[in-house]
PDB file of C-alpha atoms in Angstrom:
ATOM      1  CA  MET A  27       0.000   0.000   0.000  1.00 59.00           C
ATOM      2  CA  PRO A  28       1.467   3.366  -0.948  1.00 71.00           C
ATOM      3  CA  ARG A  29       1.810   5.954   1.755  1.00 79.00           C
ATOM      4  CA  VAL A  30      -0.523   8.932   1.829  1.00 85.00           C
ATOM      5  CA  ALA A  31       0.528  12.544   2.440  1.00 88.00           C
ATOM      6  CA  ALA A  32      -1.187  12.187   5.791  1.00 91.00           C
ATOM      7  CA  VAL A  33      -0.369  15.570   7.311  1.00 92.00           C
ATOM      8  CA  THR A  34      -1.559  17.334   4.155  1.00 93.00           C
ATOM      9  CA  ALA A  35      -4.767  15.295   4.215  1.00 94.00           C
ATOM     10  CA  VAL A  36      -5.558  16.028   7.867  1.00 94.00           C
ATOM     11  CA  LEU A  37      -4.641  19.721   7.409  1.00 94.00           C
ATOM     12  CA  LYS A  38      -7.137  19.992   4.563  1.00 95.00           C
ATOM     13  CA  TRP A  39      -9.807  18.238   6.627  1.00 95.00           C
ATOM     14  CA  VAL A  40      -9.296  20.479   9.675  1.00 95.00           C
ATOM     15  CA  ASN A  41      -9.144  23.695   7.642  1.00 94.00           C
ATOM     16  CA  SER A  42     -12.407  22.874   5.869  1.00 93.00           C
ATOM     17  CA  HIS A  43     -14.227  21.480   8.924  1.00 92.00           C
ATOM     18  CA  PRO A  44     -17.442  23.487   9.458  1.00 91.00           C
ATOM     19  CA  THR A  45     -17.324  23.510  13.263  1.00 91.00           C
ATOM     20  CA  LEU A  46     -13.556  23.724  13.924  1.00 90.00           C
ATOM     21  CA  THR A  47     -11.998  26.564  11.942  1.00 86.00           C
ATOM     22  CA  GLY A  48     -12.885  30.104  11.036  1.00 82.00           C
ATOM     23  CA  ARG A  49     -13.989  33.171  12.897  1.00 85.00           C
ATOM     24  CA  GLY A  50     -15.785  32.319  16.144  1.00 86.00           C
ATOM     25  CA  ARG A  51     -14.777  28.635  16.002  1.00 89.00           C
ATOM     26  CA  PRO A  52     -12.496  26.829  18.502  1.00 92.00           C
ATOM     27  CA  LEU A  53      -9.523  26.654  16.078  1.00 91.00           C
ATOM     28  CA  ASP A  54     -10.196  30.046  14.573  1.00 89.00           C
ATOM     29  CA  ARG A  55      -6.671  30.321  13.095  1.00 89.00           C
ATOM     30  CA  GLY A  56      -6.810  26.836  11.543  1.00 88.00           C
ATOM     31  CA  ALA A  57      -4.219  24.087  11.097  1.00 91.00           C
ATOM     32  CA  PHE A  58      -0.549  24.451  10.140  1.00 89.00           C
ATOM     33  CA  ARG A  59       2.575  22.352   9.515  1.00 89.00           C
ATOM     34  CA  ASP A  60       4.780  24.724  11.558  1.00 84.00           C
ATOM     35  CA  LEU A  61       4.195  27.405  14.138  1.00 78.00           C
ATOM     36  CA  PRO A  62       2.687  30.421  12.356  1.00 75.00           C
ATOM     37  CA  ARG A  63       5.237  33.170  11.684  1.00 72.00           C
ATOM     38  CA  SER A  64       3.191  36.070  12.959  1.00 66.00           C
ATOM     39  CA  PRO A  65       1.551  36.157  16.356  1.00 66.00           C
ATOM     40  CA  ALA A  66      -2.182  36.732  16.281  1.00 71.00           C
ATOM     41  CA  PRO A  67      -5.011  36.135  18.721  1.00 79.00           C
ATOM     42  CA  GLY A  68      -6.817  32.820  18.631  1.00 85.00           C
ATOM     43  CA  CYS A  69      -6.115  29.111  18.698  1.00 90.00           C
ATOM     44  CA  TYR A  70      -4.544  26.884  16.064  1.00 91.00           C
ATOM     45  CA  VAL A  71      -3.214  23.348  15.698  1.00 92.00           C
ATOM     46  CA  VAL A  72       0.188  22.301  14.365  1.00 93.00           C
ATOM     47  CA  LEU A  73       0.047  18.807  12.856  1.00 95.00           C
ATOM     48  CA  TYR A  74       2.882  16.334  12.328  1.00 93.00           C
ATOM     49  CA  ARG A  75       3.214  12.648  11.542  1.00 91.00           C
ATOM     50  CA  LEU A  76       4.761  10.457  14.221  1.00 89.00           C
ATOM     51  CA  ASP A  77       4.922   7.161  12.336  1.00 76.00           C
ATOM     52  CA  GLY A  78       2.964   4.932  10.040  1.00 60.00           C
ATOM     53  CA  ALA A  79       2.476   1.375   8.847  1.00 60.00           C
ATOM     54  CA  ASP A  80       0.386  -0.637   6.466  1.00 57.00           C
ATOM     55  CA  ALA A  81      -2.917  -1.655   7.976  1.00 56.00           C
ATOM     56  CA  LEU A  82      -5.101  -4.423   6.650  1.00 56.00           C
ATOM     57  CA  THR A  83      -8.705  -3.374   6.943  1.00 53.00           C
ATOM     58  CA  ALA A  84     -11.899  -5.003   5.790  1.00 57.00           C
ATOM     59  CA  GLU A  85     -12.220  -2.405   3.021  1.00 56.00           C
ATOM     60  CA  GLU A  86      -8.687  -2.438   1.608  1.00 66.00           C
ATOM     61  CA  PRO A  87      -5.099  -1.871   2.703  1.00 76.00           C
ATOM     62  CA  ALA A  88      -4.670   1.554   4.265  1.00 81.00           C
ATOM     63  CA  ASP A  89      -1.878   3.825   5.422  1.00 82.00           C
ATOM     64  CA  GLU A  90      -2.027   3.736   9.223  1.00 87.00           C
ATOM     65  CA  ALA A  91      -0.715   7.234  10.049  1.00 90.00           C
ATOM     66  CA  ARG A  92      -0.159   8.391  13.616  1.00 92.00           C
ATOM     67  CA  ILE A  93      -0.826  12.139  13.588  1.00 93.00           C
ATOM     68  CA  ALA A  94       0.005  14.423  16.493  1.00 94.00           C
ATOM     69  CA  GLY A  95      -1.718  17.762  16.893  1.00 95.00           C
ATOM     70  CA  LEU A  96      -0.275  20.476  19.098  1.00 93.00           C
ATOM     71  CA  VAL A  97      -3.137  22.864  19.856  1.00 92.00           C
ATOM     72  CA  CYS A  98      -1.847  26.311  20.865  1.00 89.00           C
ATOM     73  CA  GLY A  99      -3.630  29.397  22.085  1.00 88.00           C
ATOM     74  CA  PRO A 100      -3.422  32.605  24.089  1.00 84.00           C
ATOM     75  CA  ASP A 101      -4.874  31.300  27.356  1.00 84.00           C
ATOM     76  CA  ASP A 102      -5.377  27.930  28.986  1.00 84.00           C
ATOM     77  CA  GLU A 103      -9.183  27.857  28.841  1.00 88.00           C
ATOM     78  CA  ALA A 104      -9.492  28.721  25.134  1.00 89.00           C
ATOM     79  CA  THR A 105      -6.699  26.287  24.281  1.00 91.00           C
ATOM     80  CA  GLU A 106      -8.250  23.445  26.258  1.00 91.00           C
ATOM     81  CA  LEU A 107     -11.629  24.071  24.600  1.00 93.00           C
ATOM     82  CA  ALA A 108     -10.001  24.102  21.141  1.00 93.00           C
ATOM     83  CA  ALA A 109      -8.070  20.893  21.870  1.00 94.00           C
ATOM     84  CA  THR A 110     -11.240  19.212  23.105  1.00 95.00           C
ATOM     85  CA  ALA A 111     -13.160  20.288  19.981  1.00 95.00           C
ATOM     86  CA  TYR A 112     -10.361  18.915  17.760  1.00 96.00           C
ATOM     87  CA  ALA A 113     -10.272  15.638  19.743  1.00 96.00           C
ATOM     88  CA  ASN A 114     -14.059  15.261  19.455  1.00 95.00           C
ATOM     89  CA  ALA A 115     -13.941  15.891  15.693  1.00 95.00           C
ATOM     90  CA  VAL A 116     -11.217  13.259  15.291  1.00 95.00           C
ATOM     91  CA  ALA A 117     -13.189  10.823  17.470  1.00 94.00           C
ATOM     92  CA  SER A 118     -16.230  11.311  15.219  1.00 93.00           C
ATOM     93  CA  LEU A 119     -14.370   9.618  12.326  1.00 93.00           C
ATOM     94  CA  THR A 120     -15.817   6.241  13.235  1.00 88.00           C
ATOM     95  CA  GLY A 121     -16.054   4.274  10.022  1.00 79.00           C
ATOM     96  CA  MET A 122     -17.962   6.412   7.540  1.00 88.00           C
ATOM     97  CA  PRO A 123     -15.375   7.161   4.815  1.00 91.00           C
ATOM     98  CA  THR A 124     -14.531  10.860   5.051  1.00 92.00           C
ATOM     99  CA  PRO A 125     -12.751  12.788   2.279  1.00 93.00           C
ATOM    100  CA  MET A 126      -9.716  14.745   3.453  1.00 91.00           C
ATOM    101  CA  GLY A 127      -9.354  17.300   0.710  1.00 88.00           C
ATOM    102  CA  ASP A 128      -8.372  15.765  -2.602  1.00 89.00           C
ATOM    103  CA  VAL A 129      -5.484  13.857  -1.000  1.00 88.00           C
ATOM    104  CA  ALA A 130      -7.046  10.961   0.889  1.00 93.00           C
ATOM    105  CA  THR A 131     -10.109   9.382   2.403  1.00 90.00           C
ATOM    106  CA  CYS A 132     -10.142   8.544   6.096  1.00 90.00           C
ATOM    107  CA  LEU A 133     -11.723   5.174   6.785  1.00 90.00           C
ATOM    108  CA  VAL A 134     -11.610   5.487  10.578  1.00 88.00           C
ATOM    109  CA  THR A 135      -9.493   6.829  13.447  1.00 91.00           C
ATOM    110  CA  ASP A 136      -8.297   4.906  16.482  1.00 90.00           C
ATOM    111  CA  ASP A 137      -6.116   5.194  19.587  1.00 90.00           C
ATOM    112  CA  LEU A 138      -7.042   8.801  20.358  1.00 90.00           C
ATOM    113  CA  VAL A 139      -4.941  10.247  23.183  1.00 92.00           C
ATOM    114  CA  GLY A 140      -5.512  13.651  24.722  1.00 86.00           C
ATOM    115  CA  PRO A 141      -6.034  16.484  25.131  1.00 92.00           C
ATOM    116  CA  GLN A 142      -2.931  16.421  27.289  1.00 92.00           C
ATOM    117  CA  LEU A 143      -1.384  19.587  28.708  1.00 89.00           C
ATOM    118  CA  VAL A 144       2.050  20.393  27.298  1.00 87.00           C
ATOM    119  CA  ASP A 145       4.591  22.663  28.983  1.00 65.00           C
ATOM    120  CA  ASN A 146       3.157  26.107  28.287  1.00 60.00           C
ATOM    121  CA  ARG A 147       6.528  27.492  27.239  1.00 55.00           C
ATOM    122  CA  ALA A 148       7.781  24.570  25.118  1.00 51.00           C
ATOM    123  CA  GLY A 149       8.314  25.925  21.629  1.00 51.00           C
ATOM    124  CA  THR A 150       5.027  27.763  21.431  1.00 52.00           C
ATOM    125  CA  ARG A 151       6.136  31.381  21.987  1.00 60.00           C
ATOM    126  CA  GLY A 152       4.752  31.367  25.519  1.00 63.00           C
ATOM    127  CA  GLU A 153       1.327  30.185  24.387  1.00 76.00           C
ATOM    128  CA  HIS A 154      -0.615  27.487  26.159  1.00 85.00           C
ATOM    129  CA  ALA A 155      -0.579  24.098  24.462  1.00 89.00           C
ATOM    130  CA  TYR A 156      -2.377  20.742  24.545  1.00 92.00           C
ATOM    131  CA  GLN A 157      -1.473  17.665  22.499  1.00 94.00           C
ATOM    132  CA  VAL A 158      -3.959  15.344  20.792  1.00 95.00           C
ATOM    133  CA  ASP A 159      -2.687  12.217  18.992  1.00 95.00           C
ATOM    134  CA  ALA A 160      -4.663   9.737  16.905  1.00 95.00           C
ATOM    135  CA  THR A 161      -4.143   7.047  14.308  1.00 93.00           C
ATOM    136  CA  PHE A 162      -5.784   7.803  10.951  1.00 92.00           C
ATOM    137  CA  PHE A 163      -6.466   4.935   8.533  1.00 90.00           C
ATOM    138  CA  LEU A 164      -6.134   6.618   5.134  1.00 90.00           C
ATOM    139  CA  ILE A 165      -6.451   5.519   1.522  1.00 89.00           C
ATOM    140  CA  PRO A 166      -5.304   7.682  -1.411  1.00 88.00           C
ATOM    141  CA  GLY A 167      -7.777   9.944  -3.196  1.00 81.00           C
ATOM    142  CA  VAL A 168     -11.418  10.660  -2.550  1.00 68.00           C
TER     143      VAL A 168
END
């Protein structure tokens, strides 16, 4: 099974999610690969791939991608709420194939961990941070 550009896929899914991103939403600044260059108010998530393997599923072989999300924000309460909203959205991927942009389709997620408080000064410009990790079972395309 070929690997999927898993971070790109999850970024596209988060940034187009109707209840996660945009003005007035928990992750109002959206999802990124790296810490945003310019400081601005609001919460965001930085996504990165931890590892991956081939997974045999009932549907077809899938890329089993472990994706970590570091949710950052200006204060602890807003950041915890944003991390919880992201974790709940990930947990809702329970077996109904979900397109993730034009990159991949998520068959299901598993092994959700978090939100877990991260050292508030660890690489996040003094922002508060929570980590949410999950395994995404992805197949290429939509």
